[in-house]
Amino acid sequence: MSTTHPVPSVEQVTAALATVNDPEIKRPITDLGMVDTVDVADDGSVSVRVLLTVAGCPLKDTINRDVTKAVSGIPGVTRVDLDLGVMTAEQRSGLHDQLRGGQAQREIPFSQPGSLTKVYAIASGKGGVGKSSVTVNLALALARAGRKVGVVDADIYGHSVPAMLGVADHRPTQVDDLIMPVPTPSGVSVISIGMLKPRRDQVVAWRGPMLDRALVQMLSDVFWGDLDVLLLDLPPGTGDVAISLGQHLPGAEVVVVTTPQEAAAEVAERAGTMASMMHQRVVGVVENMSYLPCPHCTAEGKDHRLEVFGAGGGDRVAQTLSQRFGYDVPVLGRVPLDLSLREGGDAGKPIVDSDPTAPAAVELQAVADRLDGRGRGLAGMQLGLTPSSKF
Ligand SMILES: Nc1ncnc2c1ncn2[C@@H]1O[C@H](COP(=O)(O)OP(=O)(O)O)[C@@H](O)[C@H]1O
Ligand SMILES: [Mg+2]
Ligand SMILES: [Zn+2]
């Protein structure tokens, strides 16, 4: 802020405001009808009135900070007064129609013919194998590679994804019947089935038609914008969600997560088989908790892996599914046991962001890069990879 510059014009201020995105909708606030008034006084002080989509918008601090920063950066501005108002029902309904963009309700954008969004469902045979940890880390790894990523937490038993992404207890903003995905500090957006409950402490037995409705709602009533990748954290096993998903997102591809254990591998195979029955392609297997790097040998620079949970589960699932389907289902990666992976999940800061050089993070990033290397809009493309191929 300086007095040597002339007083800025309203156009300059509007141009600066156009650089501010609504944190949920991820589009300029000027395009969304959120800028109500702009006034520039002779002394260079600027008054801006911004309309929030809903009263008590959880992200008003972010908007406040971003608007103030953008406007105060204009030469000649001596002061910024920001007044936050709320859209009227009419304005909100206009925004709703704009965001829907003619898309009919109950239409799932990802299953439309021209959709360029890659959809990956992360499946496992049983719980506790690290399916959610893999999901959130792949999401962040893809975001680090520059992709726009959304995560649907469809795990009716756990819904642990929001906490792992640092947005536990956040409730999504709603613009009429359109739900805004919750933005996370890492840039990926998330919707969890747990957020669709009327009350947080409510216990809902998600089954059959109700579960199907919830899944459709997370896909069609959420304003995802233009995503490069959508990841779904499925509940473990081969139940109702797999069937719903097969019906609503037949183009989704499946990543199976298993541990090296024999028993885990067996149930993971079943999850893969189920996906295939629903005509979804299984693109690969992630073996998690593959080994613990021996602390003594690692300190001496030697590679000694302690096979805490046995060995061979990932290979077994990959081979069995390859034989069964007649196409190559590779092992996409082997993620070691890593204390900072668990700590990162607990703290809402996944390891690929919080400790990117840790071996588990490097491996998860490599899995994401392999998926990403398959390209956008190339569903069903032959991978041409084997577990041993170098990446
Ligand atoms: N590779 C790993 N190293 C250390 N801890 C892990 C690893 N993978 C998962 N965990 C931990 O194991 C627990 C279960 O993982 P989670 O991702 O919630 O599994 P799931 O979604 O399959 O039930 C979590 O506490 C998680 O932090
Ligand atoms: Mg989970
Ligand atoms: Zn050792």
CSV table of C-alpha atoms and ligand atoms in Angstrom, one decimal:
chain,number,residue,atom,x,y,z
A,1,MET,CA,0.0,0.0,0.0
A,2,SER,CA,1.5,3.2,-1.1
A,3,THR,CA,0.5,6.8,-1.7
A,4,THR,CA,2.7,7.3,-4.8
A,5,HIS,CA,0.2,5.3,-6.9
A,6,PRO,CA,-3.0,6.8,-8.3
A,7,VAL,CA,-6.3,5.6,-6.8
A,8,PRO,CA,-7.2,2.3,-8.4
A,9,SER,CA,-10.2,1.9,-10.6
A,10,VAL,CA,-13.2,-0.4,-9.9
A,11,GLU,CA,-12.2,-2.4,-12.9
A,12,GLN,CA,-8.8,-3.1,-11.3
A,13,VAL,CA,-10.4,-4.2,-8.1
A,14,THR,CA,-12.8,-6.4,-10.0
A,15,ALA,CA,-9.9,-8.0,-11.9
A,16,ALA,CA,-8.2,-8.7,-8.6
A,17,LEU,CA,-11.4,-10.3,-7.3
A,18,ALA,CA,-11.5,-12.5,-10.4
A,19,THR,CA,-8.3,-14.2,-9.1
A,20,VAL,CA,-10.1,-15.3,-6.0
A,21,ASN,CA,-11.8,-18.7,-6.3
A,22,ASP,CA,-14.6,-19.9,-4.0
A,23,PRO,CA,-12.8,-22.6,-2.0
A,24,GLU,CA,-15.6,-25.1,-2.5
A,25,ILE,CA,-16.7,-24.4,-6.0
A,26,LYS,CA,-13.2,-23.6,-7.2
A,27,ARG,CA,-14.3,-21.0,-9.6
A,28,PRO,CA,-13.8,-17.2,-9.5
A,29,ILE,CA,-16.1,-15.5,-7.1
A,30,THR,CA,-16.8,-12.9,-9.8
A,31,ASP,CA,-18.3,-15.6,-12.0
A,32,LEU,CA,-20.5,-16.9,-9.3
A,33,GLY,CA,-22.4,-13.8,-8.5
A,34,MET,CA,-20.7,-13.6,-5.1
A,35,VAL,CA,-19.3,-10.0,-5.5
A,36,ASP,CA,-22.2,-7.7,-4.6
A,37,THR,CA,-20.6,-4.3,-4.6
A,38,VAL,CA,-17.2,-2.7,-5.1
A,39,ASP,CA,-16.5,0.9,-4.0
A,40,VAL,CA,-13.2,2.8,-4.3
A,41,ALA,CA,-12.9,6.0,-2.3
A,42,ASP,CA,-10.7,9.0,-3.2
A,43,ASP,CA,-8.2,8.1,-0.6
A,44,GLY,CA,-7.6,4.7,-2.1
A,45,SER,CA,-9.6,2.7,0.4
A,46,VAL,CA,-11.7,0.0,-1.1
A,47,SER,CA,-15.0,-1.5,0.2
A,48,VAL,CA,-16.1,-4.8,-1.1
A,49,ARG,CA,-19.2,-6.7,-0.3
A,50,VAL,CA,-19.1,-10.4,-0.9
A,51,LEU,CA,-22.1,-12.7,-0.7
A,52,LEU,CA,-21.6,-16.2,0.8
A,53,THR,CA,-23.6,-19.0,-0.6
A,54,VAL,CA,-25.0,-19.8,2.9
A,55,ALA,CA,-25.0,-18.1,6.3
A,56,GLY,CA,-22.2,-19.4,8.5
A,57,CYS,CA,-20.3,-20.7,5.5
A,58,PRO,CA,-17.4,-22.8,7.1
A,59,LEU,CA,-15.0,-21.2,4.6
A,60,LYS,CA,-15.7,-17.6,5.2
A,61,ASP,CA,-12.3,-17.1,6.8
A,62,THR,CA,-10.6,-18.4,3.7
A,63,ILE,CA,-12.7,-16.1,1.5
A,64,ASN,CA,-12.0,-13.2,3.8
A,65,ARG,CA,-8.2,-13.8,3.7
A,66,ASP,CA,-8.1,-14.3,-0.1
A,67,VAL,CA,-10.2,-11.3,-1.0
A,68,THR,CA,-8.2,-9.0,1.4
A,69,LYS,CA,-4.9,-10.3,0.0
A,70,ALA,CA,-5.9,-9.9,-3.6
A,71,VAL,CA,-7.3,-6.4,-3.2
A,72,SER,CA,-4.6,-5.1,-1.0
A,73,GLY,CA,-2.0,-6.2,-3.6
A,74,ILE,CA,-3.3,-3.6,-6.1
A,75,PRO,CA,-1.0,-0.5,-6.2
A,76,GLY,CA,-2.7,2.5,-4.7
A,77,VAL,CA,-5.0,0.6,-2.4
A,78,THR,CA,-4.7,2.1,1.1
A,79,ARG,CA,-7.3,0.0,3.0
A,80,VAL,CA,-9.6,-2.9,2.4
A,81,ASP,CA,-13.0,-3.2,4.0
A,82,LEU,CA,-14.7,-6.5,3.4
A,83,ASP,CA,-18.3,-7.0,4.3
A,84,LEU,CA,-19.6,-10.5,4.1
A,85,GLY,CA,-23.3,-10.9,3.3
A,86,VAL,CA,-25.4,-13.9,2.4
A,87,MET,CA,-27.1,-14.7,-0.9
A,88,THR,CA,-30.8,-14.4,-1.1
A,89,ALA,CA,-32.8,-17.6,-1.9
A,90,GLU,CA,-33.2,-16.2,-5.4
A,91,GLN,CA,-29.5,-15.6,-5.9
A,92,ARG,CA,-28.7,-19.0,-4.5
A,93,SER,CA,-31.2,-20.7,-6.9
A,94,GLY,CA,-29.5,-18.8,-9.8
A,95,LEU,CA,-26.1,-20.1,-8.7
A,96,HIS,CA,-27.6,-23.6,-8.4
A,97,ASP,CA,-28.9,-23.5,-12.0
A,98,GLN,CA,-25.5,-22.1,-13.2
A,99,LEU,CA,-23.6,-25.0,-11.5
A,100,ARG,CA,-26.0,-27.6,-12.6
A,101,GLY,CA,-25.4,-26.2,-16.1
A,102,GLY,CA,-28.4,-28.0,-17.6
A,103,GLN,CA,-27.4,-31.3,-16.1
A,104,ALA,CA,-30.4,-33.2,-15.0
A,105,GLN,CA,-30.8,-34.2,-11.5
A,106,ARG,CA,-29.8,-37.8,-10.8
A,107,GLU,CA,-27.5,-37.8,-13.7
A,108,ILE,CA,-24.1,-39.0,-12.9
A,109,PRO,CA,-21.5,-36.9,-14.9
A,110,PHE,CA,-18.9,-39.7,-14.6
A,111,SER,CA,-21.0,-42.2,-16.5
A,112,GLN,CA,-21.8,-39.9,-19.4
A,113,PRO,CA,-20.2,-40.9,-22.7
A,114,GLY,CA,-17.9,-37.9,-23.0
A,115,SER,CA,-16.6,-37.9,-19.4
A,116,LEU,CA,-12.9,-37.5,-19.2
A,117,THR,CA,-12.7,-38.3,-15.5
A,118,LYS,CA,-10.9,-41.5,-14.6
A,119,VAL,CA,-12.8,-43.3,-11.8
A,120,TYR,CA,-11.0,-45.8,-9.6
A,121,ALA,CA,-12.7,-47.8,-6.9
A,122,ILE,CA,-10.4,-49.0,-4.1
A,123,ALA,CA,-11.6,-52.3,-2.9
A,124,SER,CA,-10.4,-54.9,-0.4
A,125,GLY,CA,-11.7,-58.2,0.9
A,126,LYS,CA,-11.6,-57.2,4.5
A,127,GLY,CA,-11.1,-54.2,6.7
A,128,GLY,CA,-7.9,-53.1,8.3
A,129,VAL,CA,-5.7,-53.8,5.3
A,130,GLY,CA,-5.0,-50.1,4.7
A,131,LYS,CA,-7.6,-49.5,2.0
A,132,SER,CA,-8.4,-46.0,3.2
A,133,SER,CA,-4.8,-45.1,3.8
A,134,VAL,CA,-4.0,-46.2,0.2
A,135,THR,CA,-7.0,-44.2,-1.1
A,136,VAL,CA,-6.1,-40.9,0.5
A,137,ASN,CA,-2.4,-41.2,-0.3
A,138,LEU,CA,-3.2,-42.0,-4.0
A,139,ALA,CA,-5.5,-39.0,-4.0
A,140,LEU,CA,-2.8,-36.7,-2.7
A,141,ALA,CA,-0.1,-38.2,-4.9
A,142,LEU,CA,-2.3,-37.6,-8.0
A,143,ALA,CA,-2.9,-34.0,-6.8
A,144,ARG,CA,0.8,-33.5,-6.4
A,145,ALA,CA,1.1,-34.6,-10.0
A,146,GLY,CA,-1.2,-31.8,-10.9
A,147,ARG,CA,-4.5,-33.6,-11.3
A,148,LYS,CA,-7.8,-32.4,-10.0
A,149,VAL,CA,-8.9,-35.1,-7.6
A,150,GLY,CA,-12.1,-36.0,-5.8
A,151,VAL,CA,-12.6,-38.7,-3.2
A,152,VAL,CA,-15.9,-40.4,-2.3
A,153,ASP,CA,-15.8,-42.2,1.0
A,154,ALA,CA,-18.3,-44.9,0.5
A,155,ASP,CA,-17.2,-47.1,3.4
A,156,ILE,CA,-20.3,-47.6,5.4
A,157,TYR,CA,-18.4,-49.4,8.2
A,158,GLY,CA,-15.6,-46.9,8.7
A,159,HIS,CA,-15.8,-43.6,6.9
A,160,SER,CA,-12.4,-42.6,8.1
A,161,VAL,CA,-11.4,-40.7,5.0
A,162,PRO,CA,-12.3,-37.2,6.1
A,163,ALA,CA,-10.2,-37.5,9.3
A,164,MET,CA,-7.3,-38.8,7.3
A,165,LEU,CA,-7.6,-35.8,5.0
A,166,GLY,CA,-7.7,-33.4,7.9
A,167,VAL,CA,-11.4,-32.5,7.6
A,168,ALA,CA,-13.0,-34.7,10.3
A,169,ASP,CA,-16.4,-33.2,11.4
A,170,HIS,CA,-16.7,-30.9,8.5
A,171,ARG,CA,-20.2,-30.7,7.0
A,172,PRO,CA,-20.6,-30.0,3.3
A,173,THR,CA,-22.2,-26.7,2.2
A,174,GLN,CA,-25.4,-27.1,0.3
A,175,VAL,CA,-26.7,-24.8,-2.5
A,176,ASP,CA,-30.3,-25.9,-2.7
A,177,ASP,CA,-30.1,-29.6,-3.6
A,178,LEU,CA,-26.5,-29.3,-4.8
A,179,ILE,CA,-23.9,-30.4,-2.3
A,180,MET,CA,-20.4,-28.9,-2.3
A,181,PRO,CA,-17.6,-31.3,-1.7
A,182,VAL,CA,-15.5,-30.5,1.3
A,183,PRO,CA,-12.1,-29.0,0.3
A,184,THR,CA,-9.1,-30.3,2.2
A,185,PRO,CA,-5.8,-28.6,2.9
A,186,SER,CA,-4.1,-30.7,0.2
A,187,GLY,CA,-6.4,-29.5,-2.5
A,188,VAL,CA,-8.4,-32.7,-3.0
A,189,SER,CA,-12.2,-32.6,-2.4
A,190,VAL,CA,-14.0,-35.2,-0.4
A,191,ILE,CA,-17.5,-36.3,0.3
A,192,SER,CA,-18.2,-39.1,2.8
A,193,ILE,CA,-21.3,-41.2,3.3
A,194,GLY,CA,-21.0,-40.2,7.0
A,195,MET,CA,-21.7,-36.5,5.9
A,196,LEU,CA,-25.0,-37.5,4.5
A,197,LYS,CA,-26.5,-38.5,7.8
A,198,PRO,CA,-28.9,-35.9,9.2
A,199,ARG,CA,-27.0,-35.9,12.4
A,200,ARG,CA,-23.4,-36.8,13.0
A,201,ASP,CA,-24.1,-39.1,16.0
A,202,GLN,CA,-26.8,-40.9,14.2
A,203,VAL,CA,-26.3,-44.6,13.5
A,204,VAL,CA,-27.5,-45.5,10.1
A,205,ALA,CA,-27.6,-49.1,8.8
A,206,TRP,CA,-26.7,-48.4,5.2
A,207,ARG,CA,-28.3,-51.2,3.1
A,208,GLY,CA,-30.0,-51.9,-0.1
A,209,PRO,CA,-32.0,-49.1,-1.7
A,210,MET,CA,-31.0,-46.5,0.9
A,211,LEU,CA,-27.3,-47.2,0.3
A,212,ASP,CA,-27.9,-47.1,-3.4
A,213,ARG,CA,-29.5,-43.7,-3.0
A,214,ALA,CA,-26.6,-42.4,-0.9
A,215,LEU,CA,-24.1,-43.6,-3.5
A,216,VAL,CA,-26.0,-41.9,-6.3
A,217,GLN,CA,-26.3,-38.8,-4.3
A,218,MET,CA,-22.5,-38.6,-3.7
A,219,LEU,CA,-22.0,-39.0,-7.5
A,220,SER,CA,-24.8,-36.9,-8.9
A,221,ASP,CA,-25.8,-34.3,-6.3
A,222,VAL,CA,-22.3,-33.3,-5.4
A,223,PHE,CA,-20.8,-30.4,-7.5
A,224,TRP,CA,-17.5,-32.1,-8.4
A,225,GLY,CA,-16.6,-29.7,-11.2
A,226,ASP,CA,-14.2,-31.0,-13.8
A,227,LEU,CA,-12.2,-33.7,-12.2
A,228,ASP,CA,-9.3,-35.6,-13.7
A,229,VAL,CA,-9.6,-38.4,-11.2
A,230,LEU,CA,-12.3,-39.7,-8.8
A,231,LEU,CA,-11.3,-42.2,-6.2
A,232,LEU,CA,-13.9,-44.2,-4.2
A,233,ASP,CA,-13.1,-45.9,-0.9
A,234,LEU,CA,-15.4,-48.9,-1.0
A,235,PRO,CA,-16.5,-50.8,2.0
A,236,PRO,CA,-14.5,-54.1,2.5
A,237,GLY,CA,-16.1,-57.2,1.0
A,238,THR,CA,-18.3,-57.8,-1.9
A,239,GLY,CA,-21.6,-56.4,-0.8
A,240,ASP,CA,-24.3,-54.0,-1.8
A,241,VAL,CA,-22.0,-51.1,-2.7
A,242,ALA,CA,-20.2,-53.1,-5.3
A,243,ILE,CA,-23.5,-54.0,-7.0
A,244,SER,CA,-24.7,-50.3,-6.9
A,245,LEU,CA,-21.4,-49.2,-8.3
A,246,GLY,CA,-21.5,-51.7,-11.1
A,247,GLN,CA,-24.9,-50.4,-12.1
A,248,HIS,CA,-24.2,-46.6,-11.8
A,249,LEU,CA,-20.5,-46.5,-12.8
A,250,PRO,CA,-19.8,-49.4,-15.1
A,251,GLY,CA,-16.7,-47.6,-16.4
A,252,ALA,CA,-15.1,-47.5,-13.0
A,253,GLU,CA,-11.8,-49.4,-12.7
A,254,VAL,CA,-10.8,-51.3,-9.6
A,255,VAL,CA,-7.7,-51.3,-7.5
A,256,VAL,CA,-7.6,-54.2,-5.0
A,257,VAL,CA,-5.7,-53.7,-1.8
A,258,THR,CA,-4.4,-56.7,0.2
A,259,THR,CA,-1.8,-57.6,2.8
A,260,PRO,CA,0.8,-60.3,2.1
A,261,GLN,CA,-1.2,-62.8,4.3
A,262,GLU,CA,-2.7,-65.9,2.7
A,263,ALA,CA,-6.1,-65.4,4.2
A,264,ALA,CA,-6.2,-61.8,3.3
A,265,ALA,CA,-5.2,-62.6,-0.3
A,266,GLU,CA,-8.0,-65.1,-0.6
A,267,VAL,CA,-10.7,-62.6,0.4
A,268,ALA,CA,-9.1,-59.9,-1.8
A,269,GLU,CA,-9.5,-62.2,-4.8
A,270,ARG,CA,-13.2,-62.4,-4.1
A,271,ALA,CA,-13.5,-58.6,-4.1
A,272,GLY,CA,-11.7,-58.6,-7.4
A,273,THR,CA,-13.9,-61.2,-8.9
A,274,MET,CA,-17.0,-59.4,-7.7
A,275,ALA,CA,-15.8,-56.2,-9.5
A,276,SER,CA,-15.3,-58.2,-12.7
A,277,MET,CA,-18.8,-59.7,-12.4
A,278,MET,CA,-20.0,-56.1,-12.4
A,279,HIS,CA,-18.0,-55.6,-15.6
A,280,GLN,CA,-15.4,-53.4,-14.0
A,281,ARG,CA,-11.8,-53.8,-15.0
A,282,VAL,CA,-9.4,-54.6,-12.2
A,283,VAL,CA,-6.3,-52.5,-13.0
A,284,GLY,CA,-4.0,-53.8,-10.4
A,285,VAL,CA,-3.2,-54.9,-6.9
A,286,VAL,CA,-1.6,-52.9,-4.1
A,287,GLU,CA,0.1,-55.0,-1.5
A,288,ASN,CA,0.1,-53.0,1.8
A,289,MET,CA,2.1,-53.7,5.0
A,290,SER,CA,4.4,-55.7,2.7
A,291,TYR,CA,7.3,-55.7,5.0
A,292,LEU,CA,9.0,-53.8,7.8
A,293,PRO,CA,12.4,-52.4,6.8
A,294,CYS,CA,14.8,-54.0,9.4
A,295,PRO,CA,15.9,-51.0,11.5
A,296,HIS,CA,19.4,-52.4,12.2
A,297,CYS,CA,20.3,-53.2,8.6
A,298,THR,CA,18.6,-50.0,7.2
A,299,ALA,CA,20.9,-48.0,9.6
A,300,GLU,CA,23.9,-49.8,8.0
A,301,GLY,CA,22.5,-49.1,4.5
A,302,LYS,CA,21.5,-52.7,3.9
A,303,ASP,CA,18.2,-53.8,2.4
A,304,HIS,CA,16.7,-56.4,4.9
A,305,ARG,CA,12.9,-56.7,4.9
A,306,LEU,CA,11.1,-58.3,7.8
A,307,GLU,CA,8.0,-60.0,6.5
A,308,VAL,CA,5.8,-59.3,9.5
A,309,PHE,CA,2.6,-60.4,7.8
A,310,GLY,CA,4.0,-63.2,5.6
A,311,ALA,CA,4.7,-62.9,2.0
A,312,GLY,CA,3.2,-63.4,-1.5
A,313,GLY,CA,-0.3,-62.1,-1.0
A,314,GLY,CA,-0.1,-59.4,-3.6
A,315,ASP,CA,1.4,-61.8,-6.2
A,316,ARG,CA,-1.1,-64.4,-5.5
A,317,VAL,CA,-4.1,-62.0,-6.0
A,318,ALA,CA,-2.5,-60.6,-9.1
A,319,GLN,CA,-1.9,-64.0,-10.6
A,320,THR,CA,-5.2,-65.5,-9.7
A,321,LEU,CA,-7.1,-62.5,-11.1
A,322,SER,CA,-5.0,-62.4,-14.3
A,323,GLN,CA,-5.7,-66.1,-15.0
A,324,ARG,CA,-9.4,-65.7,-14.2
A,325,PHE,CA,-10.0,-62.6,-16.4
A,326,GLY,CA,-7.5,-63.3,-19.2
A,327,TYR,CA,-5.8,-60.0,-19.0
A,328,ASP,CA,-2.8,-58.7,-17.0
A,329,VAL,CA,-3.6,-57.6,-13.5
A,330,PRO,CA,-0.2,-56.4,-12.2
A,331,VAL,CA,1.0,-55.7,-8.7
A,332,LEU,CA,1.1,-51.9,-8.8
A,333,GLY,CA,3.2,-51.5,-5.7
A,334,ARG,CA,4.3,-53.0,-2.4
A,335,VAL,CA,3.9,-50.5,0.5
A,336,PRO,CA,6.0,-51.2,3.5
A,337,LEU,CA,4.9,-50.8,7.1
A,338,ASP,CA,5.7,-47.3,8.2
A,339,LEU,CA,5.0,-45.6,11.5
A,340,SER,CA,4.7,-42.2,9.8
A,341,LEU,CA,2.0,-43.6,7.5
A,342,ARG,CA,-0.2,-44.3,10.5
A,343,GLU,CA,0.7,-41.1,12.3
A,344,GLY,CA,0.0,-39.1,9.1
A,345,GLY,CA,-3.4,-40.7,8.8
A,346,ASP,CA,-4.2,-40.0,12.5
A,347,ALA,CA,-3.0,-36.4,12.2
A,348,GLY,CA,-5.0,-35.7,8.9
A,349,LYS,CA,-1.7,-35.3,7.0
A,350,PRO,CA,-1.2,-38.3,4.7
A,351,ILE,CA,2.4,-39.5,4.3
A,352,VAL,CA,2.9,-38.6,0.7
A,353,ASP,CA,2.6,-34.9,1.8
A,354,SER,CA,3.9,-35.0,5.3
A,355,ASP,CA,6.9,-37.3,4.7
A,356,PRO,CA,7.3,-37.7,0.9
A,357,THR,CA,10.7,-39.3,1.0
A,358,ALA,CA,9.7,-42.1,3.4
A,359,PRO,CA,9.8,-45.5,1.5
A,360,ALA,CA,6.0,-46.0,1.9
A,361,ALA,CA,5.3,-42.5,0.5
A,362,VAL,CA,7.7,-43.1,-2.5
A,363,GLU,CA,6.0,-46.4,-3.3
A,364,LEU,CA,2.5,-44.9,-3.0
A,365,GLN,CA,3.5,-42.0,-5.3
A,366,ALA,CA,4.9,-44.6,-7.8
A,367,VAL,CA,1.5,-46.4,-7.7
A,368,ALA,CA,-0.2,-43.1,-8.4
A,369,ASP,CA,2.2,-42.3,-11.3
A,370,ARG,CA,1.5,-45.7,-12.8
A,371,LEU,CA,-2.3,-45.1,-12.7
A,372,ASP,CA,-1.8,-41.5,-14.0
A,373,GLY,CA,0.5,-42.7,-16.8
A,374,ARG,CA,-2.5,-44.6,-18.2
A,375,GLY,CA,-3.9,-41.3,-19.2
A,376,ARG,CA,-7.2,-39.6,-19.1
A,377,GLY,CA,-10.2,-40.9,-20.9
A,378,LEU,CA,-8.5,-44.1,-21.9
A,379,ALA,CA,-10.7,-46.6,-20.0
A,380,GLY,CA,-9.9,-50.1,-20.8
A,381,MET,CA,-6.6,-49.3,-22.4
A,382,GLN,CA,-4.1,-52.2,-22.1
A,383,LEU,CA,-1.7,-51.6,-19.3
A,384,GLY,CA,1.1,-53.6,-20.8
A,385,LEU,CA,2.8,-53.8,-17.4
A,386,THR,CA,4.0,-56.7,-15.5
A,387,PRO,CA,4.8,-56.7,-11.8
A,388,SER,CA,8.5,-56.7,-12.6
A,389,SER,CA,8.5,-53.8,-15.1
A,390,LYS,CA,10.5,-50.9,-14.1
A,391,PHE,CA,8.9,-47.5,-13.5
B,1,LIG,N1,1.7,-49.4,5.5
B,1,LIG,C1,1.3,-49.1,6.7
B,1,LIG,N2,2.2,-48.9,7.7
B,1,LIG,C2,1.7,-48.6,9.0
B,1,LIG,N3,0.5,-48.5,9.3
B,1,LIG,C3,-0.5,-48.7,8.4
B,1,LIG,C4,-0.1,-49.0,7.0
B,1,LIG,N4,-1.3,-49.1,6.3
B,1,LIG,C5,-2.3,-48.9,7.1
B,1,LIG,N5,-1.8,-48.6,8.4
B,1,LIG,C6,-2.6,-48.3,9.6
B,1,LIG,O1,-3.5,-49.4,9.8
B,1,LIG,C7,-4.8,-49.0,10.2
B,1,LIG,C8,-5.8,-49.5,9.2
B,1,LIG,O2,-5.7,-48.8,8.0
B,1,LIG,P1,-6.9,-48.3,7.2
B,1,LIG,O3,-6.4,-47.5,6.0
B,1,LIG,O4,-7.9,-47.6,8.0
B,1,LIG,O5,-7.5,-49.7,6.7
B,1,LIG,P2,-8.9,-50.0,6.0
B,1,LIG,O6,-9.4,-48.8,5.3
B,1,LIG,O7,-8.6,-51.1,5.0
B,1,LIG,O8,-9.8,-50.5,7.1
B,1,LIG,C9,-4.7,-47.5,10.3
B,1,LIG,O9,-4.4,-47.2,11.7
B,1,LIG,C10,-3.5,-47.2,9.4
B,1,LIG,O10,-2.9,-46.0,9.8
B,2,MG,MG,-11.1,-47.7,5.8
B,3,ZN,ZN,18.3,-56.9,9.5
